[in-house]
Coordinates of C-alpha atoms and ligand atoms in Angstrom, one line a residue:
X1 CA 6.0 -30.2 -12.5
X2 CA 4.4 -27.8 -10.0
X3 CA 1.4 -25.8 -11.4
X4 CA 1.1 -22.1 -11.9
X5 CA -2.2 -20.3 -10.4
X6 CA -4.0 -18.6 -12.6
X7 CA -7.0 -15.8 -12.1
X8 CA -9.7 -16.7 -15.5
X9 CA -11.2 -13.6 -15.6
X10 CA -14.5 -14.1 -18.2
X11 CA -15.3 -10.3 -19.6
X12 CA -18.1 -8.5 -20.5
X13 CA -20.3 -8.9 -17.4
X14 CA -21.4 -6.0 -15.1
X15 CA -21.1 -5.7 -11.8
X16 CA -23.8 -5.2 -9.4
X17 CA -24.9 -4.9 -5.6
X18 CA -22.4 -3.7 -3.2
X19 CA -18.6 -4.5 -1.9
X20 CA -16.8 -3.9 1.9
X21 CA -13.8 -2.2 1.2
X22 CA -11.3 -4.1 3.7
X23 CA -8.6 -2.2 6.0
X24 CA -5.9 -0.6 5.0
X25 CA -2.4 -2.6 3.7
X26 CA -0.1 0.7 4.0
X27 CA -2.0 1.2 7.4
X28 CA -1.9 -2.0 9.3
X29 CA 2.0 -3.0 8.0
X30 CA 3.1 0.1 9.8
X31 CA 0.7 -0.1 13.1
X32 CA 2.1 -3.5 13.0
X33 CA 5.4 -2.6 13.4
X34 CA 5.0 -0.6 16.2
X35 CA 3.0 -3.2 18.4
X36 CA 6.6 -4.3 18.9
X37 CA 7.0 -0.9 21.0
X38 CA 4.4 -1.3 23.7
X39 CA 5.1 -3.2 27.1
X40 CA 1.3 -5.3 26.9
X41 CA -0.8 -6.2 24.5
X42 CA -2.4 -4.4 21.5
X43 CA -5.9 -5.7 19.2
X44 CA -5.8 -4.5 16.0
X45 CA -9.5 -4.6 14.5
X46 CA -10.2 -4.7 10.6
X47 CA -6.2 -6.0 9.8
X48 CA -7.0 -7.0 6.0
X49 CA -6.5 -10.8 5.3
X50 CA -3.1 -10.1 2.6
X51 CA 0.1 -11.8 2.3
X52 CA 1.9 -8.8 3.7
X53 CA 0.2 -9.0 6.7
X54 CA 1.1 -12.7 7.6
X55 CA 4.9 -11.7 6.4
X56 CA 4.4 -8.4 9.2
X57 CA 3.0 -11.8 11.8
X58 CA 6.2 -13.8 10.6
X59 CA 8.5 -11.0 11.8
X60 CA 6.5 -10.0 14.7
X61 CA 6.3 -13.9 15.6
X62 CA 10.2 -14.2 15.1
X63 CA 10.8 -11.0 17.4
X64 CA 9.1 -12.8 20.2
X65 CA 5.7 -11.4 19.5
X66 CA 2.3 -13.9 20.4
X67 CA -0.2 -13.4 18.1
X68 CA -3.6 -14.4 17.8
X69 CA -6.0 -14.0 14.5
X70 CA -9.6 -13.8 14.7
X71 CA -11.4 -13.4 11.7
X72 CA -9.8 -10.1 10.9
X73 CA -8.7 -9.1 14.3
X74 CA -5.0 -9.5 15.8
X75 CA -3.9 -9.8 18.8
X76 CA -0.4 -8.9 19.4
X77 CA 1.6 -9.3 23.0
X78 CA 4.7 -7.4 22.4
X79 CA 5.9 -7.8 26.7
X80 CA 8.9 -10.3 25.4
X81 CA 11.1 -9.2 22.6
X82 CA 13.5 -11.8 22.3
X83 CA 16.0 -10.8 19.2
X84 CA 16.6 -7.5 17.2
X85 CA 17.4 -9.5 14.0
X86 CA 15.6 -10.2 11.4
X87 CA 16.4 -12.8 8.9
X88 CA 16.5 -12.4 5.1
X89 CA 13.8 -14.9 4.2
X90 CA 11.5 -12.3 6.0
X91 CA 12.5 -9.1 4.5
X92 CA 12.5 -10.2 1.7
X93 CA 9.1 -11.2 1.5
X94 CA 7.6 -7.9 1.8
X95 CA 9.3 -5.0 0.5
X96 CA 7.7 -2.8 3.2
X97 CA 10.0 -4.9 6.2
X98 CA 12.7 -1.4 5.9
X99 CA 9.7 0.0 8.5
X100 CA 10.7 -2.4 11.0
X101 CA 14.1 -0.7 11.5
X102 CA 12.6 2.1 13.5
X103 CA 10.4 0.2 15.4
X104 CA 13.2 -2.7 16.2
X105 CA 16.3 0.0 17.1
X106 CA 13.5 2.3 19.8
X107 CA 12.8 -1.2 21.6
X108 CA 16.0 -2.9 21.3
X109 CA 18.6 -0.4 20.9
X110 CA 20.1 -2.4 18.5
X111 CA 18.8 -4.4 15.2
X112 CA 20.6 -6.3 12.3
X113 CA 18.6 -6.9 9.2
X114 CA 19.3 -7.2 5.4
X115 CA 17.7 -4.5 2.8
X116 CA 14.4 -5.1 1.3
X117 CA 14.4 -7.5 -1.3
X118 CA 13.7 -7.1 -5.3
X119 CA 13.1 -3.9 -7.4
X120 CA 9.5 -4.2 -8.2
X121 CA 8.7 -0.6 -9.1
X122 CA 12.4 0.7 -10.2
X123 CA 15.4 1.2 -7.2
X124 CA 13.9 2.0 -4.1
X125 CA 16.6 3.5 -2.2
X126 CA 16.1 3.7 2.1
X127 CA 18.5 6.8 1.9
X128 CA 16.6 8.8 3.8
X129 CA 15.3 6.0 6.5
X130 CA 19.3 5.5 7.4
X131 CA 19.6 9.2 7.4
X132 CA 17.5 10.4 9.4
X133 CA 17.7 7.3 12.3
X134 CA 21.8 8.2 12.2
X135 CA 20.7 12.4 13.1
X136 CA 19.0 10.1 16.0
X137 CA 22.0 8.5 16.8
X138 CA 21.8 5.0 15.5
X139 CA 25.3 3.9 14.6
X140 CA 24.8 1.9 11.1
X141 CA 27.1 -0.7 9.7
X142 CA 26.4 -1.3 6.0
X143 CA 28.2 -4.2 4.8
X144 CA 27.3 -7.4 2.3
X145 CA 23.7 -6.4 2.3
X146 CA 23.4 -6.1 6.1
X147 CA 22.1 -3.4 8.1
X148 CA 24.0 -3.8 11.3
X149 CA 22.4 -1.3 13.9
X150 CA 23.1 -0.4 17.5
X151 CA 22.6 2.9 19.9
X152 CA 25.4 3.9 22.1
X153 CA 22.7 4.5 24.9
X154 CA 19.4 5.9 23.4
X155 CA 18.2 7.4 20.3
X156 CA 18.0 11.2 20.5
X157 CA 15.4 13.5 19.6
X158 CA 16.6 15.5 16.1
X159 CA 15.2 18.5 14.1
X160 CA 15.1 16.1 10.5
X161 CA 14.1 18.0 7.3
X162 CA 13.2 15.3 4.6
X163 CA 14.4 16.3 1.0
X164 CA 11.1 14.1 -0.5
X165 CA 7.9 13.1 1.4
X166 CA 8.7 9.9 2.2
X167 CA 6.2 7.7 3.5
X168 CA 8.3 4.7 4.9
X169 CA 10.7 7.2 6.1
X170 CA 8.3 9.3 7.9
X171 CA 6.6 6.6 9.6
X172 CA 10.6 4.7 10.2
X173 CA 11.3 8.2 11.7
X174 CA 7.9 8.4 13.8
X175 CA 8.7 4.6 15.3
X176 CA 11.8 5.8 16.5
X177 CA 11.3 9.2 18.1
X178 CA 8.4 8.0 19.9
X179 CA 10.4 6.5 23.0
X180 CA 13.6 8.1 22.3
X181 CA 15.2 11.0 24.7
X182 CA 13.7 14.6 23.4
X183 CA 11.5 15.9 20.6
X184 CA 12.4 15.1 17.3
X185 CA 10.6 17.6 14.9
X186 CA 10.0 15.9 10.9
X187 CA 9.8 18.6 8.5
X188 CA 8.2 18.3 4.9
X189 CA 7.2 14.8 6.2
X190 CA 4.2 12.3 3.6
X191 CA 0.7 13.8 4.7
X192 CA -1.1 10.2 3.9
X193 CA -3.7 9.3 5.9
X194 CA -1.6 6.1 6.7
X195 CA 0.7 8.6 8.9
X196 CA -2.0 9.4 10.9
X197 CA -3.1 6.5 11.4
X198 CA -0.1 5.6 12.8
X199 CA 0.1 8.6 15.0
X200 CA -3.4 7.8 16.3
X201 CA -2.2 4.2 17.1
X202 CA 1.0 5.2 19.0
X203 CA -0.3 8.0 20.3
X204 CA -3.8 5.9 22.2
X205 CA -0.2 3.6 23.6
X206 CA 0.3 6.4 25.1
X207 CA 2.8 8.4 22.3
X208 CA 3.2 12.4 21.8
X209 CA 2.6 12.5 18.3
X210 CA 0.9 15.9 16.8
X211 CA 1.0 17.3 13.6
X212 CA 0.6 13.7 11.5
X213 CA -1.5 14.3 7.7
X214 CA 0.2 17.8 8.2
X215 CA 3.9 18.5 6.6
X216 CA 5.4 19.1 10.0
X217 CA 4.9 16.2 13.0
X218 CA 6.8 16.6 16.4
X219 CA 7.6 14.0 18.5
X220 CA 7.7 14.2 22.0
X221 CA 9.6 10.9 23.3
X222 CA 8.0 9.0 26.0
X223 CA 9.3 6.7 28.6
X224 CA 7.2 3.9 27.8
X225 CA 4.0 2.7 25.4
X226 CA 1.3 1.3 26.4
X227 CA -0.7 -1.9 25.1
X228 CA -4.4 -0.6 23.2
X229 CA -7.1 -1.3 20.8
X230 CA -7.1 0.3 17.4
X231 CA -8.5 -0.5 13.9
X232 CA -7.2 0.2 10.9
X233 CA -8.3 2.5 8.6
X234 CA -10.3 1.7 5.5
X235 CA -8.2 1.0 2.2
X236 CA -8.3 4.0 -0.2
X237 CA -6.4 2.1 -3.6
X238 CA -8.5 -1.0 -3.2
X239 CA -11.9 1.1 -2.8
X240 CA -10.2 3.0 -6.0
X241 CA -9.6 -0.5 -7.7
X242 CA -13.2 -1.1 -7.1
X243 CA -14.8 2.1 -9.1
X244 CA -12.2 1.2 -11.9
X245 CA -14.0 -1.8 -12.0
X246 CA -17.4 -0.4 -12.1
X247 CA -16.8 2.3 -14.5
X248 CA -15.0 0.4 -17.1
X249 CA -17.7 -2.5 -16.8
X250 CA -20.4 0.7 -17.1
X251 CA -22.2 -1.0 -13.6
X252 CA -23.4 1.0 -10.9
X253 CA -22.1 -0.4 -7.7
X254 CA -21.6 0.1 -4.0
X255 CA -19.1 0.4 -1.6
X256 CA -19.5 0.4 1.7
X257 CA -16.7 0.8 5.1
X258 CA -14.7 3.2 3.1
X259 CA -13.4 7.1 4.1
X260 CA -14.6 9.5 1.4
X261 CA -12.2 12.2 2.8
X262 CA -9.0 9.8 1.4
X263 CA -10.7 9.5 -1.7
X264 CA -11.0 13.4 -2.6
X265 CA -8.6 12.9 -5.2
X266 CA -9.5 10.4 -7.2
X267 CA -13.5 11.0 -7.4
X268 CA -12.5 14.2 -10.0
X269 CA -10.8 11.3 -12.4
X270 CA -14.5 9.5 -12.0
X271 CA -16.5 12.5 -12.9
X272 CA -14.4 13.4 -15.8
X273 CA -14.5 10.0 -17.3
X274 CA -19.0 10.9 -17.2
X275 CA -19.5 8.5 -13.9
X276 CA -22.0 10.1 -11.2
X277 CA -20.5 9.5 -7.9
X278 CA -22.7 10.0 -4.7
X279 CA -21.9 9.7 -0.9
X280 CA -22.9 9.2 2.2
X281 CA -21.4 8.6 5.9
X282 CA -18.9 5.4 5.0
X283 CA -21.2 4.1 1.5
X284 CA -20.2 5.6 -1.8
X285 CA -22.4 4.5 -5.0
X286 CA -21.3 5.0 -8.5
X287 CA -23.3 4.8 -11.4
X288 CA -20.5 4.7 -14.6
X289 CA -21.8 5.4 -18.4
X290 CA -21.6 3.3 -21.5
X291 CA -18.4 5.0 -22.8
X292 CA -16.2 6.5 -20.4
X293 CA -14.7 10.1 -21.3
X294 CA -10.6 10.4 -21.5
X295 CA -9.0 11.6 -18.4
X296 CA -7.0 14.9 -19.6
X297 CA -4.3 14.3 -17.5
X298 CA -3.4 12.0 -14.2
X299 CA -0.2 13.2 -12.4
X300 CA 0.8 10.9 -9.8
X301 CA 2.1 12.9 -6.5
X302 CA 2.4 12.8 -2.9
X303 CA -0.9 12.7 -1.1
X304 CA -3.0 15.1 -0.9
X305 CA -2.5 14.4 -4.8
X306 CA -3.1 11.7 -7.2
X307 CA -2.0 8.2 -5.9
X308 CA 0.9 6.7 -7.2
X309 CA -1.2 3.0 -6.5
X310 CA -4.2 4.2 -8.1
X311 CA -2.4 4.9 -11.6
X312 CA -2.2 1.2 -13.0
X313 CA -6.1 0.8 -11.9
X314 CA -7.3 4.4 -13.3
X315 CA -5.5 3.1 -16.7
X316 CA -7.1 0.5 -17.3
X317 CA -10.0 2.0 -17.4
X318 CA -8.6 4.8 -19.4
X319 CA -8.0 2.2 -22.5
X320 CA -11.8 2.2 -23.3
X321 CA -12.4 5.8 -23.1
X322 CA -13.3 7.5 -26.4
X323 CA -10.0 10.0 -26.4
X324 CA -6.7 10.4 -25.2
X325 CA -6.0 10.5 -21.9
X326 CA -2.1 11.2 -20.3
X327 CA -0.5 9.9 -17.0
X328 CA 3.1 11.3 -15.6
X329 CA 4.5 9.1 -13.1
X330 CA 5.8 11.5 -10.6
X331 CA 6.6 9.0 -7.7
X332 CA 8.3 5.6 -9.0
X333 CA 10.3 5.2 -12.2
X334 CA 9.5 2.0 -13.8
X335 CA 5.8 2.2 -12.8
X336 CA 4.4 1.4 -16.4
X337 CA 4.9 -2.1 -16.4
X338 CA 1.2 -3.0 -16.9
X339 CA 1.4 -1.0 -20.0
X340 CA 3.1 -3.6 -22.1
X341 CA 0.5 -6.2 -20.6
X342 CA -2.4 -4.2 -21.4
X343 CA -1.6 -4.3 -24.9
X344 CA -2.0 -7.8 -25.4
X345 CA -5.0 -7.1 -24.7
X346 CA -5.7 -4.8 -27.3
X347 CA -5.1 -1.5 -25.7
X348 CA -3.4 1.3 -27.2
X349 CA -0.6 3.2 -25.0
X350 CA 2.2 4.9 -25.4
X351 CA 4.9 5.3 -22.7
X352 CA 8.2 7.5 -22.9
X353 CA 9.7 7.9 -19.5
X354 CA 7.6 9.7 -16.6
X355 CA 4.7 9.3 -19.6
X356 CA 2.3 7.3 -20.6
X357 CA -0.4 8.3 -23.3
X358 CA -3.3 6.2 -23.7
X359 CA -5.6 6.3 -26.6
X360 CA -9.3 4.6 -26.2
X361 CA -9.9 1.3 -27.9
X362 CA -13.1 0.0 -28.9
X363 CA -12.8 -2.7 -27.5
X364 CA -10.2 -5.0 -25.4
X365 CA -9.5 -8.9 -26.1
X366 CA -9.2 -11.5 -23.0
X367 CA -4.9 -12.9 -23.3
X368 CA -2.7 -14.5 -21.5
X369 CA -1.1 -12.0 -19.1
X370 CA 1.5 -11.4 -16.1
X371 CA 0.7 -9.3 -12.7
X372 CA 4.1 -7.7 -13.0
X373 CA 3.7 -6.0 -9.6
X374 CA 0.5 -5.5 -7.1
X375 CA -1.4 -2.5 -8.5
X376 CA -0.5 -3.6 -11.9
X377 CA -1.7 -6.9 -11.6
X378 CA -5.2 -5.1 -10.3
X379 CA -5.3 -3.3 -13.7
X380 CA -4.9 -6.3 -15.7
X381 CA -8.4 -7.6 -13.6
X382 CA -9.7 -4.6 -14.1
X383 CA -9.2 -4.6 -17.8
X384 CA -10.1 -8.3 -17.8
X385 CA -13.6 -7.9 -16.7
X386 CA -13.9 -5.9 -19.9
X387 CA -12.6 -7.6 -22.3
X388 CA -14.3 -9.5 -25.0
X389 CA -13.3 -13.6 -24.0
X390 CA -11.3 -15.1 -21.0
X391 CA -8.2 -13.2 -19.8
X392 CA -6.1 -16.0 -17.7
X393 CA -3.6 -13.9 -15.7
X394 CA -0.7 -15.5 -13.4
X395 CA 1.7 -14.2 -10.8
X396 CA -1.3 -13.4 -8.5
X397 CA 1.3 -13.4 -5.6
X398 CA 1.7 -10.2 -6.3
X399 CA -2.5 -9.6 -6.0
X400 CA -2.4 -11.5 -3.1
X401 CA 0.1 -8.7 -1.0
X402 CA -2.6 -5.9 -1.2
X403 CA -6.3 -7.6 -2.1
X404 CA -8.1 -9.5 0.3
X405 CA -9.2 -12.9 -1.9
X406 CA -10.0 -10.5 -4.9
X407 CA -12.1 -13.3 -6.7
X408 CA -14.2 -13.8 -3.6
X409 CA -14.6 -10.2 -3.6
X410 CA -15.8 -9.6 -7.7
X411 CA -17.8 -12.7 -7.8
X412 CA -19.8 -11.3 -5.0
X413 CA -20.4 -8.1 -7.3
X414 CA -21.4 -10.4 -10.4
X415 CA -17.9 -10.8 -12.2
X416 CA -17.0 -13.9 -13.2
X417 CA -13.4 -14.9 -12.0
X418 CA -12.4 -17.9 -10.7
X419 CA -8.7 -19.3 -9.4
X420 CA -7.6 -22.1 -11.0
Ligands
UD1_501 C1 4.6 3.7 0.3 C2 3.5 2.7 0.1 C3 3.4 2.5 -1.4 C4 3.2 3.8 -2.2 C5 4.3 4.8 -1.8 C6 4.1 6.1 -2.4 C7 3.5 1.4 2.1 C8 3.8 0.0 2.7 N1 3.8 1.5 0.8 O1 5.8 3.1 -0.1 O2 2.2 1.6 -1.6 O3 3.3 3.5 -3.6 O4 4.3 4.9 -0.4 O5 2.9 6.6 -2.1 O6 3.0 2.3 2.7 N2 12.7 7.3 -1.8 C9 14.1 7.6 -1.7 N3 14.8 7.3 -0.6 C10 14.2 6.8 0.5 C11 12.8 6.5 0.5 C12 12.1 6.8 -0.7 O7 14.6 8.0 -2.7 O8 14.9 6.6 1.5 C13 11.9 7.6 -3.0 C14 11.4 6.3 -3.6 O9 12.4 5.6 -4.4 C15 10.2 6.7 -4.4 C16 9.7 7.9 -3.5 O10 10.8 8.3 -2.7 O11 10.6 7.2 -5.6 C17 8.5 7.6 -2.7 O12 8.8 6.5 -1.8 P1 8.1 6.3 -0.4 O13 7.1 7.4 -0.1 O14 9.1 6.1 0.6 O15 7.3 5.0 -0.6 P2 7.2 3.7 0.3 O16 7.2 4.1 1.7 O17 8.3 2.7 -0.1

């Protein structure tokens, strides 16, 4: 018998003092990737301590990479790529490994890897990743689950107009155009503040990236990318996670190393459920009342709107309000998983496709509950640190990809949450 860790989240406490928001998952995966691309070595400052990370090290180490950690800086000497495969075990581990492809083909000129493992938020289709590299000129086998890749001599530049804002697909797109022959010009390409991370990364290698946050980015291809030092931006869904936390605990906390400007969206949801939310430079503080107001209406879109990520999080919270308030889940279908958890622990919701309507409780009850993805599993904390009695939720594998020791993290703040 092997055991099962648990998170025992004890509710009813609130939270006090202050938190560091760590770096950015969707930022360093990507930046990541394309340390493959430069001929030297890059350090990556503020590279957030997450499963998904050390998978991104895996595949890196695999491709001939050397890597050094310290504390939450990496060091990664790209000079000798050995292989342009990567093995199943690894992509499978992270869902996010498709954004290798780009990265792998623009060094290599050739790349062999299977397609992302599981189905965690509904189909997630790489359509428009293998689209857009073959208007490049990658030849692409697809057979028994492989992705078998090669480029007759290089990749070409290409005019590509994306029929959705894909974020993987933009930045797949961006790692291959930025050494390939010519400009390739991305139209309606994802505008999140990941992208331009990115672009600022490739582009201090030594890249000729412009346009990135906006919905058109050119790429001028360059002979070669240098080695830099770069760090990460802060991470906008786990400072998010963090005010769900506060307001549905009614605390007044503070967050500190965040960017307010990525958080312009989701500070209207705090103010309409009655929290006061003040900032200044890289601190935010939030002061949440003893009921929380219903949120009208959360539609989850592309950025600049309402995160997808945040949704699971900003629900949680919703179950106490005193009213009614509606999500529509614009972005993934089968996003509502957390719903049917939620209401073992008392919570009242509704969902019927794209919709979820939520109707305040009183109060929530500490169960036995599932993380059945990442950001749902951070709702089920969330709603755990409310709840009346112990809330003992497993599958924190799925925490672990996107929060940096999350019980370290609360416990710091005055929750009480331990791993057992
Ligand atoms: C990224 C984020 C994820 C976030 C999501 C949306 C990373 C590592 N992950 O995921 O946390 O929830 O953006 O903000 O940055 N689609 C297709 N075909 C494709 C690609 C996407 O149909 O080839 C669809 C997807 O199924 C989904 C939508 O487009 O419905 C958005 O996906 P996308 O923006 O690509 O998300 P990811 O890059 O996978």
């Amino acid at each position: 018998m092997f055991a099962v860790s648990k998170l025992i989240i004890e509710g009813g406490h609130k939270l006090e003092g202050e938190i560091s928001v760590h770096g950015a998952k969707n930022s360093a995966l990507p930046v990541l990737a394309a340390t493959m691309l430069c001929q030297g070595q890059s350090v990556i400052h503020n590279c957030p301590g997450l499963s998904d990370v050390e998978a991104s090290v895996r595949i890196l180490r695999h491709l001939g990479c050397k890597i050094q950690r310290d504390g939450s800086t990496l060091a990664v000497d790209s000079r000798n790529i050995v292989t342009c495969d990567i093995p199943d075990e690894l992509m499978r581990e992270m869902r996010s490994s498709i954004v290798f492809l780009g990265a792998i083909v623009s060094r290599m000129g050739c790349a062999r890897l299977s397609f992302p493992g599981g189905c965690e938020l509904g189909p997630r289709p790489i359509d428009l990743h293998l689209k857009a590299l073959r208007q490049m000129g990658l030849l692409i086998d697809e057979q028994h689950g492989y992705l078998d890749c090669k480029v007759k001599s290089h990749l070409k530049g290409a005019h590509i107009a994306l029929s959705f804002p894909s974020v993987g697909a933009t930045e797949n797109i961006m790692l291959a155009a930025v050494l390939a022959k010519g400009t390739t010009v991305i139209t309606n390409a994802a505008r999140e503040p990941e992208i331009i991370d990115l672009a600022n990364y490739l582009n201090a290698c030594g890249g000729k990236i412009t346009g990135a946050g906006g919905g058109v980015v050119t790429i001028d291809g360059v002979a070669q990318l240098h080695g830099t030092e770069h760090t990460v931006i802060p991470d906008r869904i786990a400072a998010t996670t963090f005010l769900t936390a506060a307001a549905i605990t009614g605390s007044k906390l503070g967050l500190k190393d965040i960017d307010v400007g990525h958080l312009s969206q989701v500070i209207p949801m705090f103010e309409e459920a009655g929290c006061i939310v003040r900032w200044e430079g890289a601190r935010m503080e939030i002061a949440s009342p003893r009921k929380l107001h219903p949120i009208k209406i959360v539609r989850t879109m592309p950025y600049p709107g309402f995160p997808t990520d945040a949704q699971a999080p900003v629900m949680a919270m919703a179950t106490l309000a005193s009213g009614t308030s509606v999500f529509v889940e614009n972005i993934f279908e089968s996003r509502y998983k957390h719903a049917g958890e939620l209401l073992r622990m008392g919570a009242n919701i509704k969902v019927e496709g794209k919709v979820a309507v939520v109707e305040g409780v009183q109060n929530l009850y500490g169960a036995q509950v599932e993380a059945p993805d990442l950001r749902g599993g951070a709702a089920l904390v969330v709603a755990g640190l409310a709840a009346e009695g112990a809330t003992q939720l497993t599958g924190l594998h799925h925490i672990d990809r996107g929060y940096e020791s999350m019980e370290h993290s609360l416990t710091s703040i005055g929750a009480k949450v331990r791993r057992i």
